[in-house]
GROMACS .gro file of C-alpha atoms in nm:
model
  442
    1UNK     CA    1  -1.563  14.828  -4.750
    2UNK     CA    2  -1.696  15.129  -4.911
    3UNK     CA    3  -1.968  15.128  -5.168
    4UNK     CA    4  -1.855  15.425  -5.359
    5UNK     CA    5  -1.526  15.480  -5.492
    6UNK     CA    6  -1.436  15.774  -5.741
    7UNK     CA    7  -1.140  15.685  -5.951
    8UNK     CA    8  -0.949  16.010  -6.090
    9UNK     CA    9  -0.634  16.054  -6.297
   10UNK     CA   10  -0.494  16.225  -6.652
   11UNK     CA   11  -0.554  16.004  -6.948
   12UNK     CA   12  -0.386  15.696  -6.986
   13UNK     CA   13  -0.359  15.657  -6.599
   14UNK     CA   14  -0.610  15.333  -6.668
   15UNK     CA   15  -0.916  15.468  -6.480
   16UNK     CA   16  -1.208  15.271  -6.714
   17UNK     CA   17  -0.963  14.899  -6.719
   18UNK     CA   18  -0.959  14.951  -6.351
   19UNK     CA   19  -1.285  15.069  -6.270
   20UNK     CA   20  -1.392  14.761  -6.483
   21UNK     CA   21  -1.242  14.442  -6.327
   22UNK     CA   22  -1.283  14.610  -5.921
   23UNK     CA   23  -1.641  14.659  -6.028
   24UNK     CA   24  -1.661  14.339  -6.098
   25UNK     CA   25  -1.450  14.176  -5.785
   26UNK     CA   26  -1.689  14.376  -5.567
   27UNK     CA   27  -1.977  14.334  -5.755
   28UNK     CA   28  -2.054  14.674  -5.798
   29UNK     CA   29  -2.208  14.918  -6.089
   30UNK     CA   30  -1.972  15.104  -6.252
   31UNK     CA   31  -2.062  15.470  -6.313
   32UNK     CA   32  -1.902  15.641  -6.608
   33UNK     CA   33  -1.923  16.051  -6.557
   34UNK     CA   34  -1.854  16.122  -6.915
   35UNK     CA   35  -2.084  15.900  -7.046
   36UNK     CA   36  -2.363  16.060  -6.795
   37UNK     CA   37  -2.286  16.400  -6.856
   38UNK     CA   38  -2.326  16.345  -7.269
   39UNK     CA   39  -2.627  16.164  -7.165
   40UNK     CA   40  -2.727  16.488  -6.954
   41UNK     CA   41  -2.635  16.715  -7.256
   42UNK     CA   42  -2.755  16.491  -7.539
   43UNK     CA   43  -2.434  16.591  -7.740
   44UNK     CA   44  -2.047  16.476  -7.687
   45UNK     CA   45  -1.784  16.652  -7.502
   46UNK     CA   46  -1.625  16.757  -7.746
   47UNK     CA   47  -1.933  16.951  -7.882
   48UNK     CA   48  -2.012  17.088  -7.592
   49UNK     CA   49  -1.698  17.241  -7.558
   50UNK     CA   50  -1.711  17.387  -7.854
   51UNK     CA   51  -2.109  17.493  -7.893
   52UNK     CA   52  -2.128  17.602  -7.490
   53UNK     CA   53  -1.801  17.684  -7.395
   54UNK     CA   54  -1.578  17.532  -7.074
   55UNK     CA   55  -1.770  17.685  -6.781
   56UNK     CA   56  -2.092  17.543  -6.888
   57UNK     CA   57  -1.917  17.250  -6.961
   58UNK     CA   58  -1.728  17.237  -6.552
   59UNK     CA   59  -2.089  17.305  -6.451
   60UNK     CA   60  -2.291  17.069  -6.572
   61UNK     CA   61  -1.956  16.826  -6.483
   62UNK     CA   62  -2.048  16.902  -6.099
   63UNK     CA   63  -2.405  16.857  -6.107
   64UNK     CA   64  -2.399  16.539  -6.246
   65UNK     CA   65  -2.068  16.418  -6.000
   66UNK     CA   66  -2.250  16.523  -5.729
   67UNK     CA   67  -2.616  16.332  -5.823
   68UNK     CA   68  -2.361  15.999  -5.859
   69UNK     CA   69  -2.198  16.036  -5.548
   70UNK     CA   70  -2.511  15.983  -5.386
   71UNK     CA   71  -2.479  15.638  -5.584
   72UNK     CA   72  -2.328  15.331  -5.510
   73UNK     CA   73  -2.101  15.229  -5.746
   74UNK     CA   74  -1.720  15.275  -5.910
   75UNK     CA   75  -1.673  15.621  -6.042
   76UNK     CA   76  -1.457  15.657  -6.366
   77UNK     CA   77  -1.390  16.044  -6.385
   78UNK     CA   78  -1.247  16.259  -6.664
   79UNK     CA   79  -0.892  16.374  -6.679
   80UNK     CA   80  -0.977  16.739  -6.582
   81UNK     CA   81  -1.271  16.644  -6.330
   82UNK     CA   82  -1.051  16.809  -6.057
   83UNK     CA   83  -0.980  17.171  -6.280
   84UNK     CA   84  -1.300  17.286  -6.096
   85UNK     CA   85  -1.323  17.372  -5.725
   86UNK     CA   86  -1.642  17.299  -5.664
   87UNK     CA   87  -1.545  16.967  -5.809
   88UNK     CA   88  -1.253  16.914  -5.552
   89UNK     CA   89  -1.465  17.056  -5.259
   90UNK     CA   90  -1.723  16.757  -5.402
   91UNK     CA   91  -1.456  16.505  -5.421
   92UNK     CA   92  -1.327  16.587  -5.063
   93UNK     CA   93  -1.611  16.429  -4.867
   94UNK     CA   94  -1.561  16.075  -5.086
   95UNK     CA   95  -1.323  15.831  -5.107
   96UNK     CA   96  -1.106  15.876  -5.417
   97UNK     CA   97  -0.836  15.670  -5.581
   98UNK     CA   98  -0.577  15.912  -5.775
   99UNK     CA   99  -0.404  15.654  -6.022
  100UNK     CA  100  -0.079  15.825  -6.043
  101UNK     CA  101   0.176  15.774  -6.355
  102UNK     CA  102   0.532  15.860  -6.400
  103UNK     CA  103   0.540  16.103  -6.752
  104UNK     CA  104   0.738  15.916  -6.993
  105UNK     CA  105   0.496  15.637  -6.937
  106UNK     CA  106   0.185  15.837  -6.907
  107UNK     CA  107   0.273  16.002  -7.239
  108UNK     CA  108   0.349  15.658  -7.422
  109UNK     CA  109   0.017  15.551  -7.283
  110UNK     CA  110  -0.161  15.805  -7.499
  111UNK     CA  111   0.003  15.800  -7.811
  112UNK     CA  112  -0.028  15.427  -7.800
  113UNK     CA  113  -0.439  15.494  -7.781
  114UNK     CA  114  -0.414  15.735  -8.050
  115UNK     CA  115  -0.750  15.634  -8.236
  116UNK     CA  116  -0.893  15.768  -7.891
  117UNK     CA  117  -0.673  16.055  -7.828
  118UNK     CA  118  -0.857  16.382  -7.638
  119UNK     CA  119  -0.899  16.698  -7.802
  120UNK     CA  120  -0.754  16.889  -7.495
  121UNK     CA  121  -0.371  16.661  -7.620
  122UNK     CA  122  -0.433  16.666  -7.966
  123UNK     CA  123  -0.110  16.806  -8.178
  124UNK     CA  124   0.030  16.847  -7.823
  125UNK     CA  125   0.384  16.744  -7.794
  126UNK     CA  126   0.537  16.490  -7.524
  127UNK     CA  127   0.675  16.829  -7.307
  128UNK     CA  128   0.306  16.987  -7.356
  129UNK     CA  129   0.133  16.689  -7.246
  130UNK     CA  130   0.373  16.657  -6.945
  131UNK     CA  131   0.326  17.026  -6.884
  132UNK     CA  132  -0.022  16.965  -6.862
  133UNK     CA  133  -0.025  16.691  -6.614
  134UNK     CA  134   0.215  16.859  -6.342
  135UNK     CA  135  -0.026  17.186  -6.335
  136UNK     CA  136  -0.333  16.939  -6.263
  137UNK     CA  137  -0.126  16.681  -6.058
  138UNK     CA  138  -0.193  16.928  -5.702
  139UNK     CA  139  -0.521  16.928  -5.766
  140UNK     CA  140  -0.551  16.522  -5.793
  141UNK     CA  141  -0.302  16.542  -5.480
  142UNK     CA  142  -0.556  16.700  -5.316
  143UNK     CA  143  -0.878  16.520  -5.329
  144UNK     CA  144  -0.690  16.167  -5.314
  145UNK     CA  145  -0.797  15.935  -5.037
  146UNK     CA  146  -0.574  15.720  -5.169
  147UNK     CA  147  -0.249  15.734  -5.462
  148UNK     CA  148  -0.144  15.434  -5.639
  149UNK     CA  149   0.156  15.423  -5.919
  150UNK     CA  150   0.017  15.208  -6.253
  151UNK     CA  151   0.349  15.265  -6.429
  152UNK     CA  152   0.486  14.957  -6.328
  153UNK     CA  153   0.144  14.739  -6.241
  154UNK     CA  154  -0.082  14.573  -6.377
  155UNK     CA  155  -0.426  14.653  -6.354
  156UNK     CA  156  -0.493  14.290  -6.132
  157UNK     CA  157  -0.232  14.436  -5.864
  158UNK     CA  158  -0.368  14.782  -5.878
  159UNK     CA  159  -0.706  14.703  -5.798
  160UNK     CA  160  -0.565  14.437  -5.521
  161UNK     CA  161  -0.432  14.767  -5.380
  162UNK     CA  162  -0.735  14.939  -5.364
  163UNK     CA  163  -0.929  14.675  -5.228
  164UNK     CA  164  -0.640  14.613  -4.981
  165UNK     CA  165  -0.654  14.980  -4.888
  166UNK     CA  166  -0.994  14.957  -4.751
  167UNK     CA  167  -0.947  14.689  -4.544
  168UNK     CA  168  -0.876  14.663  -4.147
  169UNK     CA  169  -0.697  14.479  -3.950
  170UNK     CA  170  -0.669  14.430  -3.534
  171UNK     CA  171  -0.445  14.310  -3.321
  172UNK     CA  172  -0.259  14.318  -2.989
  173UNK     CA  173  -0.082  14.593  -2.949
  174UNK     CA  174   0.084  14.796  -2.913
  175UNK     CA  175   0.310  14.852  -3.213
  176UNK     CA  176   0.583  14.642  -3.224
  177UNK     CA  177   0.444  14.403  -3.009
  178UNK     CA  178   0.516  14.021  -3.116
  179UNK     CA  179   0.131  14.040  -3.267
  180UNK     CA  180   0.202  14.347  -3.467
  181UNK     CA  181   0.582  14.137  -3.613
  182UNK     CA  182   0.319  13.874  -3.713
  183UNK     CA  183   0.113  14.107  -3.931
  184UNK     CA  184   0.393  14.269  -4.100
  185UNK     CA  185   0.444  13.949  -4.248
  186UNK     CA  186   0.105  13.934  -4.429
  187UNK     CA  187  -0.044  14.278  -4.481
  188UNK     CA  188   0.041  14.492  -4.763
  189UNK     CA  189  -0.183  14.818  -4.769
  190UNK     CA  190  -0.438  14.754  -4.502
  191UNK     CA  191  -0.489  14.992  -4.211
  192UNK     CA  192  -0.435  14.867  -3.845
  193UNK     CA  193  -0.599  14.902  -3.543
  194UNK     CA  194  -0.416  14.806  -3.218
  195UNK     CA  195  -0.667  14.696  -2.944
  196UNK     CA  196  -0.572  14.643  -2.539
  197UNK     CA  197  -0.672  14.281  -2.544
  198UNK     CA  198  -0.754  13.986  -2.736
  199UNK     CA  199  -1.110  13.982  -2.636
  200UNK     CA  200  -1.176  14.326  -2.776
  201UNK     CA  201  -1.014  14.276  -3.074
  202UNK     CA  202  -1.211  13.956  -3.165
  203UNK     CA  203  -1.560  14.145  -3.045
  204UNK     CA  204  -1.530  14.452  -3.311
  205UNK     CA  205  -1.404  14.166  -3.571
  206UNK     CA  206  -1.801  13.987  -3.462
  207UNK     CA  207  -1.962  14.343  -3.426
  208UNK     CA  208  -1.809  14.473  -3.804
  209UNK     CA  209  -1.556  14.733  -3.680
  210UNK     CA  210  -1.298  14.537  -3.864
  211UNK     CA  211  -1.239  14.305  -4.176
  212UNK     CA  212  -0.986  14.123  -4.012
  213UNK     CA  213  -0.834  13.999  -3.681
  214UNK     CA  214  -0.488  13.868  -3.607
  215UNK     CA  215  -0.443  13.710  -3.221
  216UNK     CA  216  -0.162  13.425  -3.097
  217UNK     CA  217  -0.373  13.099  -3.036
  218UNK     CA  218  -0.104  12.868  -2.910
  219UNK     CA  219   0.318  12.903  -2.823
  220UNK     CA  220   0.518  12.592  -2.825
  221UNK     CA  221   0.611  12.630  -2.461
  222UNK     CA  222   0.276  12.726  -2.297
  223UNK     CA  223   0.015  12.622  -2.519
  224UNK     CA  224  -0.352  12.744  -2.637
  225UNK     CA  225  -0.387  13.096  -2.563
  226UNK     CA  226  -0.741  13.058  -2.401
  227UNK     CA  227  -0.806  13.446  -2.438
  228UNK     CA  228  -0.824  13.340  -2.866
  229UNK     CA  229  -0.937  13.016  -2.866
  230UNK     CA  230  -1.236  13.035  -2.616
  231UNK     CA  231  -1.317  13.375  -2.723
  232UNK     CA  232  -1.404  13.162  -3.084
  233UNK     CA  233  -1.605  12.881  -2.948
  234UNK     CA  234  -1.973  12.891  -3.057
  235UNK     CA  235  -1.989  13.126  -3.296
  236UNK     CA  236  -2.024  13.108  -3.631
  237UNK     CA  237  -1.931  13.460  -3.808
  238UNK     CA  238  -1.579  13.441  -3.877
  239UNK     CA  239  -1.310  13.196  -4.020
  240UNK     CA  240  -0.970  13.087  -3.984
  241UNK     CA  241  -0.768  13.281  -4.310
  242UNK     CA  242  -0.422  13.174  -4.283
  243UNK     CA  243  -0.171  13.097  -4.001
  244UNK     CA  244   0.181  13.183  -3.899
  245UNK     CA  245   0.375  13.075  -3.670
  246UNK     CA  246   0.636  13.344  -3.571
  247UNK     CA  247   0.995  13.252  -3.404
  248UNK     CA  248   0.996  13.410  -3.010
  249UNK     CA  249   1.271  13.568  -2.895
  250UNK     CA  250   1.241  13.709  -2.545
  251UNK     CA  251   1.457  13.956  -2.414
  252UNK     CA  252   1.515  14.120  -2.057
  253UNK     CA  253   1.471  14.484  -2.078
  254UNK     CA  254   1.549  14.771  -1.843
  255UNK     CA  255   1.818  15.022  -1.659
  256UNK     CA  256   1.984  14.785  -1.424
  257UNK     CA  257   1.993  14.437  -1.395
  258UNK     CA  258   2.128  14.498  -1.043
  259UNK     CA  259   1.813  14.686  -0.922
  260UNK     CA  260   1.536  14.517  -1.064
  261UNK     CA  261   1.264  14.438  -0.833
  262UNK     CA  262   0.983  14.393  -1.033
  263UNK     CA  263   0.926  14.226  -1.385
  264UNK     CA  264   0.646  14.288  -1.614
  265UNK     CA  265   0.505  14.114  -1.887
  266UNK     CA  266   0.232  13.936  -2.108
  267UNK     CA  267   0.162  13.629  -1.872
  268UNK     CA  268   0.248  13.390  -2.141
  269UNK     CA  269   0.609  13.552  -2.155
  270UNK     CA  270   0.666  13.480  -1.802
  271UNK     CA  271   0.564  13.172  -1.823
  272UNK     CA  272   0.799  13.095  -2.138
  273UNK     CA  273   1.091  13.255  -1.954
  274UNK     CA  274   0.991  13.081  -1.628
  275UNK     CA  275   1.407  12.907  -1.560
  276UNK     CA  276   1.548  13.187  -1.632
  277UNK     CA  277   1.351  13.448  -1.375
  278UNK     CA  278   1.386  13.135  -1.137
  279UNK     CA  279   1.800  13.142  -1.167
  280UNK     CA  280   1.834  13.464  -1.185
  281UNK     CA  281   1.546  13.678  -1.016
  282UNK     CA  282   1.394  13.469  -0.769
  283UNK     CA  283   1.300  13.774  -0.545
  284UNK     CA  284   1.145  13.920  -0.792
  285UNK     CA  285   0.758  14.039  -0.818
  286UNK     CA  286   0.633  13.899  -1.137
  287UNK     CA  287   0.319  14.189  -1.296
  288UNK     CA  288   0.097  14.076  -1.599
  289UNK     CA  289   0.023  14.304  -1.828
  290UNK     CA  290  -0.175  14.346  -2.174
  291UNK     CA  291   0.116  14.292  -2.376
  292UNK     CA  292   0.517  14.245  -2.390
  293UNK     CA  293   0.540  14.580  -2.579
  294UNK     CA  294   0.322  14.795  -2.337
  295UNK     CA  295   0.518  14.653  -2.066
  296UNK     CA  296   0.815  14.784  -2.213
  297UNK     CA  297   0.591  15.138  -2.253
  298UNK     CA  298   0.546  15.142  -1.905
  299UNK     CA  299   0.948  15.095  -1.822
  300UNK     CA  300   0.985  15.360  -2.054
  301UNK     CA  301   0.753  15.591  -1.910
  302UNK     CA  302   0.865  15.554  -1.560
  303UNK     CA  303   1.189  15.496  -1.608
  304UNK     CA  304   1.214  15.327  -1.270
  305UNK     CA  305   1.560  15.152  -1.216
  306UNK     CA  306   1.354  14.860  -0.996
  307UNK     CA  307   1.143  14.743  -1.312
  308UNK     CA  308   1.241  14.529  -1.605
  309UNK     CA  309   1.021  14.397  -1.894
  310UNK     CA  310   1.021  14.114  -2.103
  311UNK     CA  311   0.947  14.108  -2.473
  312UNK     CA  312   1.093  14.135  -2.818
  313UNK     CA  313   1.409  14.337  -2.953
  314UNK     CA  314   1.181  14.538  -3.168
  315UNK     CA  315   1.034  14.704  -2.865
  316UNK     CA  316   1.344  14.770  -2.707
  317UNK     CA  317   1.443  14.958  -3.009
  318UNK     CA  318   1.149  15.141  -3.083
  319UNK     CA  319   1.076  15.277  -2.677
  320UNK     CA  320   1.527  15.321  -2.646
  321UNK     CA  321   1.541  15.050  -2.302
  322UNK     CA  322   1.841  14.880  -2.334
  323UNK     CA  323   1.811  14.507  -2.356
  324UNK     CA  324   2.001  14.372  -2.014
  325UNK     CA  325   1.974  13.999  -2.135
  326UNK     CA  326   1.936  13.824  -2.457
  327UNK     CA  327   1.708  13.522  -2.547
  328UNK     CA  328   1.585  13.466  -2.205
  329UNK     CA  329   1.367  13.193  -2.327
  330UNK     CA  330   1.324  12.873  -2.130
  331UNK     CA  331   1.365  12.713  -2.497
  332UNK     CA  332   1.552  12.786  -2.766
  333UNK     CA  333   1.229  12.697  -3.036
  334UNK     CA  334   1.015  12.877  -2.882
  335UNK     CA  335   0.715  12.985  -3.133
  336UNK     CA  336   0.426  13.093  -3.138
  337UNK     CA  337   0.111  13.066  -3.407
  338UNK     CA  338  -0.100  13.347  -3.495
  339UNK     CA  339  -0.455  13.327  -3.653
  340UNK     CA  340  -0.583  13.575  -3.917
  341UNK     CA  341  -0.949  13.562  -3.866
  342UNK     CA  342  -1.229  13.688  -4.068
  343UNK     CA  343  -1.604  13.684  -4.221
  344UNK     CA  344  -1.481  13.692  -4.571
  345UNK     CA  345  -1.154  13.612  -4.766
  346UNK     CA  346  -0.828  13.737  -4.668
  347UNK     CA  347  -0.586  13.757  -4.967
  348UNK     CA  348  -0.307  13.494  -4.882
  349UNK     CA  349  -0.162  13.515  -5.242
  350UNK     CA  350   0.210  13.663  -5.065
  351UNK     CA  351   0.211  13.343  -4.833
  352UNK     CA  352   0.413  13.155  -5.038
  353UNK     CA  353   0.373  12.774  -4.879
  354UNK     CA  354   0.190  12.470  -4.974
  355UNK     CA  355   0.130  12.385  -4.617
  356UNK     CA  356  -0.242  12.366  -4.447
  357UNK     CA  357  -0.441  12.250  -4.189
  358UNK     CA  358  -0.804  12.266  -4.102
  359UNK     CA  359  -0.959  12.324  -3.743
  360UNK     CA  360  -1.303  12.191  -3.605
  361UNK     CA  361  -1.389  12.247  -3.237
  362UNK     CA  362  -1.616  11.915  -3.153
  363UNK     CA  363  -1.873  11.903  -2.891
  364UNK     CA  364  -1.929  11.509  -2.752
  365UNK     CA  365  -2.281  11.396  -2.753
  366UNK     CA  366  -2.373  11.375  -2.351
  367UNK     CA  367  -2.361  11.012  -2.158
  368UNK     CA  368  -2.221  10.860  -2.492
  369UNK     CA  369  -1.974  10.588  -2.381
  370UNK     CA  370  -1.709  10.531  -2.655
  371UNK     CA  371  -1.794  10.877  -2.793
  372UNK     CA  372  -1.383  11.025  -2.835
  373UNK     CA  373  -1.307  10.670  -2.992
  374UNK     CA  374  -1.571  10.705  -3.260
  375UNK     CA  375  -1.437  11.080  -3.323
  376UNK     CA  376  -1.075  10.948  -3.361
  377UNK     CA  377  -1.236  10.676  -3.575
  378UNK     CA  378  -1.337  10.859  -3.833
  379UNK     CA  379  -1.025  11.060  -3.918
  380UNK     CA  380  -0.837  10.766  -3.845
  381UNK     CA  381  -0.963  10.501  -4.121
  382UNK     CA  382  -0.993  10.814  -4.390
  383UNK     CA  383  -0.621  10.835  -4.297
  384UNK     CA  384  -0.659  11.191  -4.180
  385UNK     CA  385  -0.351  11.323  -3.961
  386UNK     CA  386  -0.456  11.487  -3.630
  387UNK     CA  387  -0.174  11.734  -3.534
  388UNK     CA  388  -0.365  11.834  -3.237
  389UNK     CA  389  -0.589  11.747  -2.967
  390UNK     CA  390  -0.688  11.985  -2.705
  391UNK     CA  391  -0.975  12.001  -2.460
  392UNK     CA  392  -1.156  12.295  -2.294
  393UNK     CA  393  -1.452  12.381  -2.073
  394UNK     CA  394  -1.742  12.469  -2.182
  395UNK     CA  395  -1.759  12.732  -1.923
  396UNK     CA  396  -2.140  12.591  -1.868
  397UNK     CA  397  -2.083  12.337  -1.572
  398UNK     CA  398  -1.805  12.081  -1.420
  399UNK     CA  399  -1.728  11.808  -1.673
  400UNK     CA  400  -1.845  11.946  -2.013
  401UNK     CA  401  -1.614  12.018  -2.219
  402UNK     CA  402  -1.555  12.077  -2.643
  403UNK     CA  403  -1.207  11.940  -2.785
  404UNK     CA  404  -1.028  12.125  -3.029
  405UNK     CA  405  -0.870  11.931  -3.325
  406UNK     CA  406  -0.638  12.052  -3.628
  407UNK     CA  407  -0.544  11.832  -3.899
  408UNK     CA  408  -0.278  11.805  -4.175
  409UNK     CA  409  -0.452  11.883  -4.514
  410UNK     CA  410  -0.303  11.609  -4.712
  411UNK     CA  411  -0.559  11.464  -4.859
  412UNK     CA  412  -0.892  11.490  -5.122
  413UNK     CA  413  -1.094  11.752  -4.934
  414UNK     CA  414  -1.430  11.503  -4.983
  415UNK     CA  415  -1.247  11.270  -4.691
  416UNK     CA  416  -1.241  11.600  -4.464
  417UNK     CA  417  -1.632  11.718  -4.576
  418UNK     CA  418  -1.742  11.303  -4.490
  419UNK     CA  419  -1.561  11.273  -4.159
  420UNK     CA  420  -1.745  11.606  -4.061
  421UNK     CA  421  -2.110  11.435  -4.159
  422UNK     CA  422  -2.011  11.139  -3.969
  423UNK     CA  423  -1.933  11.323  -3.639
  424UNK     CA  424  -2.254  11.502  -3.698
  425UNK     CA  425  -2.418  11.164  -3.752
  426UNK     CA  426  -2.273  11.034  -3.439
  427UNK     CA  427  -2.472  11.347  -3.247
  428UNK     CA  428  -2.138  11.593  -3.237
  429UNK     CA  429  -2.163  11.896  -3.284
  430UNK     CA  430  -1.926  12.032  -3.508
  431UNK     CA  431  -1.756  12.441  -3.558
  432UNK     CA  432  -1.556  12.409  -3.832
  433UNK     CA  433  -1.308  12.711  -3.834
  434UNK     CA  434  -1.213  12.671  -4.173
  435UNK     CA  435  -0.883  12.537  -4.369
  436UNK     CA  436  -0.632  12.782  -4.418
  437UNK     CA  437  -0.273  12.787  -4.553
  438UNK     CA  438   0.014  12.828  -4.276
  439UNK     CA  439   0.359  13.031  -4.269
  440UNK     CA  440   0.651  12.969  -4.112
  441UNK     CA  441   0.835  13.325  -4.096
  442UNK     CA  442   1.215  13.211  -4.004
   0.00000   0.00000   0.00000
């Protein structure tokens, strides 16, 4: 998230409302230019317009920009900040936020705040004004990191853009891979990174390279993904943030059903479209890959008559292989659920269900006869609902192992927080992932 953002835009574009409430959702200083630079001067604007003239006005303008740059802090710029070129070659190495306006609106704007009106509009008419705007509207064009539209938001959704603009997400790529479907479902303005595997993708999630993560954890034909959920156990940086589960449809794509030879895949598409390879290609040498979708990229590539992929319609589209067979899987409900994981809070205002769960991956206390039993016990008689129960290895030696448990939010969250502190009491050791609302995308 970056610590200093410069907000530009003509008057009545909203730059102080803004630069007021994301100040205070990031818990930053807000650092108002004009108000420094009549500090600096020891006179208003307006007078030193008029007693120094425009060029000493532009200069002492980029002296002062250029000392608050160096701070951290929301910058709330004038109207003409960007007239200057030294200004704009300034502005170029930050990240700025041009808060854009259609005219008719812009123009309202400031004859609506007429007890503040600018000298530089005064006794201007609505054509001047708009004049005025289009000859400075390159300039802002230019230095903007980023352009957002007010003349239809509100200042709340605005700065939820900005914010959103900073952020990044990972996943499993490549593009239009069933991961990458998953995310379009959630994100809004973030920027994503496509990684080669799960594994790296959680890592620069733990190591900071990203705000956000979004992996499959479990299908509905194969189960847990074990890349996701073992990659999670025993550590505790980052958070469940919402779930959705995703419909699977798995399609054969390639040149000629006829020739193929070879099929390649994610290994948990194979296995979900295990009958139908059976029935149909029995011969046929089955390849793992990363992904569906860079399985496809590699029939692409090639173009080899003897290799098929499997994966989603949006691939086939996007690389133009023909699809040779349609919903190959074993099962016509096939889904699959994908976590968005991450350190802090991932804006789940678009997901639109009342549904959640929480997830706790509990270690047993060693030679502790009974010990599952007491564990069920205590959701059980608090009239929790378990909707899973899973075990895994600890990877340390034969016969240890951690079981991972989601349940059904129903309830007062108090009789989730006590059943925790008995398990601990009981000598468990408990990861609590978090609870998190879940969508199903149809």
């Amino acid at each position: 998230m970056k610590t200093t953002i410069v907000l530009v835009g003509y008057m009545g574009a909203g730059k102080s409302t803004v630069a007021k409430l994301l100040a205070e959702k990031l818990a930053l200083p807000i650092v108002d230019l004009d108000k420094k630079i009549e500090e600096s001067a020891q006179m208003s604007i307006p007078t030193i317009f008029a007693k120094r003239g425009e060029a000493a006005f532009r200069k002492l303008e980029s002296q002062v920009l250029q000392a608050s740059l160096q701070q951290t802090g929301i910058i709330a710029t004038g109207g003409g900040v960007v007239l200057s070129k030294t200004n704009r070659d300034l502005l170029k190495d930050a990240w700025v936020v041009f808060l854009d306006c259609q005219d008719d609106v812009l123009v309202q704007r400031i004859f609506n705040d007429g007890q503040n009106i600018r000298p530089v509009v005064q006794n201007k008419t609505a054509e001047q004004i708009k004049e005025i705007y289009q000859e400075r509207k390159p300039f802002y064009d230019e230095v903007a990191s980023l352009t957002i539209d007010t003349s239809c938001l509100t200042v709340d959704e605005v700065v939820q853009q900005i914010i959103q603009a900073q952020q990044t997400i990972g996943y499993l790529g490549p593009v239009n891979s069933f991961s990458f479907q998953a995310l379009k479902q959630v994100i809004d303005h973030q920027k994503v990174v496509e990684f080669a595997s799960i594994p790296l993708c959680i890592d620069a999630l733990l190591k900071e390279k990203l705000d956000f993560a979004l992996v499959p954890i479990e299908n509905s034909l194969e189960g847990s993904v074990h890349a996701s959920v073992d990659r999670l156990y025993d550590q505790k940086e980052c958070y469940v943030q919402a779930e959705i589960v995703l419909p699977i449809h798995q399609q054969l794509i390639g040149y000629d059903a006829k020739q193929i030879k070879k099929i390649l895949s994610h290994p948990q598409a194979l296995a979900q479209c295990q009958k139908y390879i059976e029935e149909h290609f029995p011969c046929a040498f089955l390849e793992p890959v990363q992904s569906t979708t860079a399985a496809v990229l590699e029939i692409a590539q090639r173009k080899d008559k003897s290799l098929a992929a499997i994966a989603g319609k949006q691939a086939a589209k996007f690389y133009q292989v023909p699809i040779l067979a349609s919903n190959i899987q074993d099962n016509d409900f096939n889904q699959t659920r994908f976590w968005i994981l991450g350190k802090k809070h991932f804006d789940t205002s678009r997901l639109t269900t009342s549904e959640q769960k929480l997830t706790l991956y509990i270690t047993l206390p060693k030679d502790s006869p009974g010990a599952l039993h007491k564990v069920l016990a205590a959701f059980a008689w608090r009239d929790l609902n378990l909707v899973k129960i899973e075990s895994r290895p600890q990877k340390t030696k034969l016969g240890e192992y951690f079981f991972i448990v989601d349940l059904q939010v129903n309830r007062p969250h108090i009789l989730y927080q006590n059943a925790i502190e008995e398990l601990e009491a009981l000598g468990c050791v408990v990861q609590n992932l978090g609870m998190y609302p879940v969508l199903h995308h149809s």
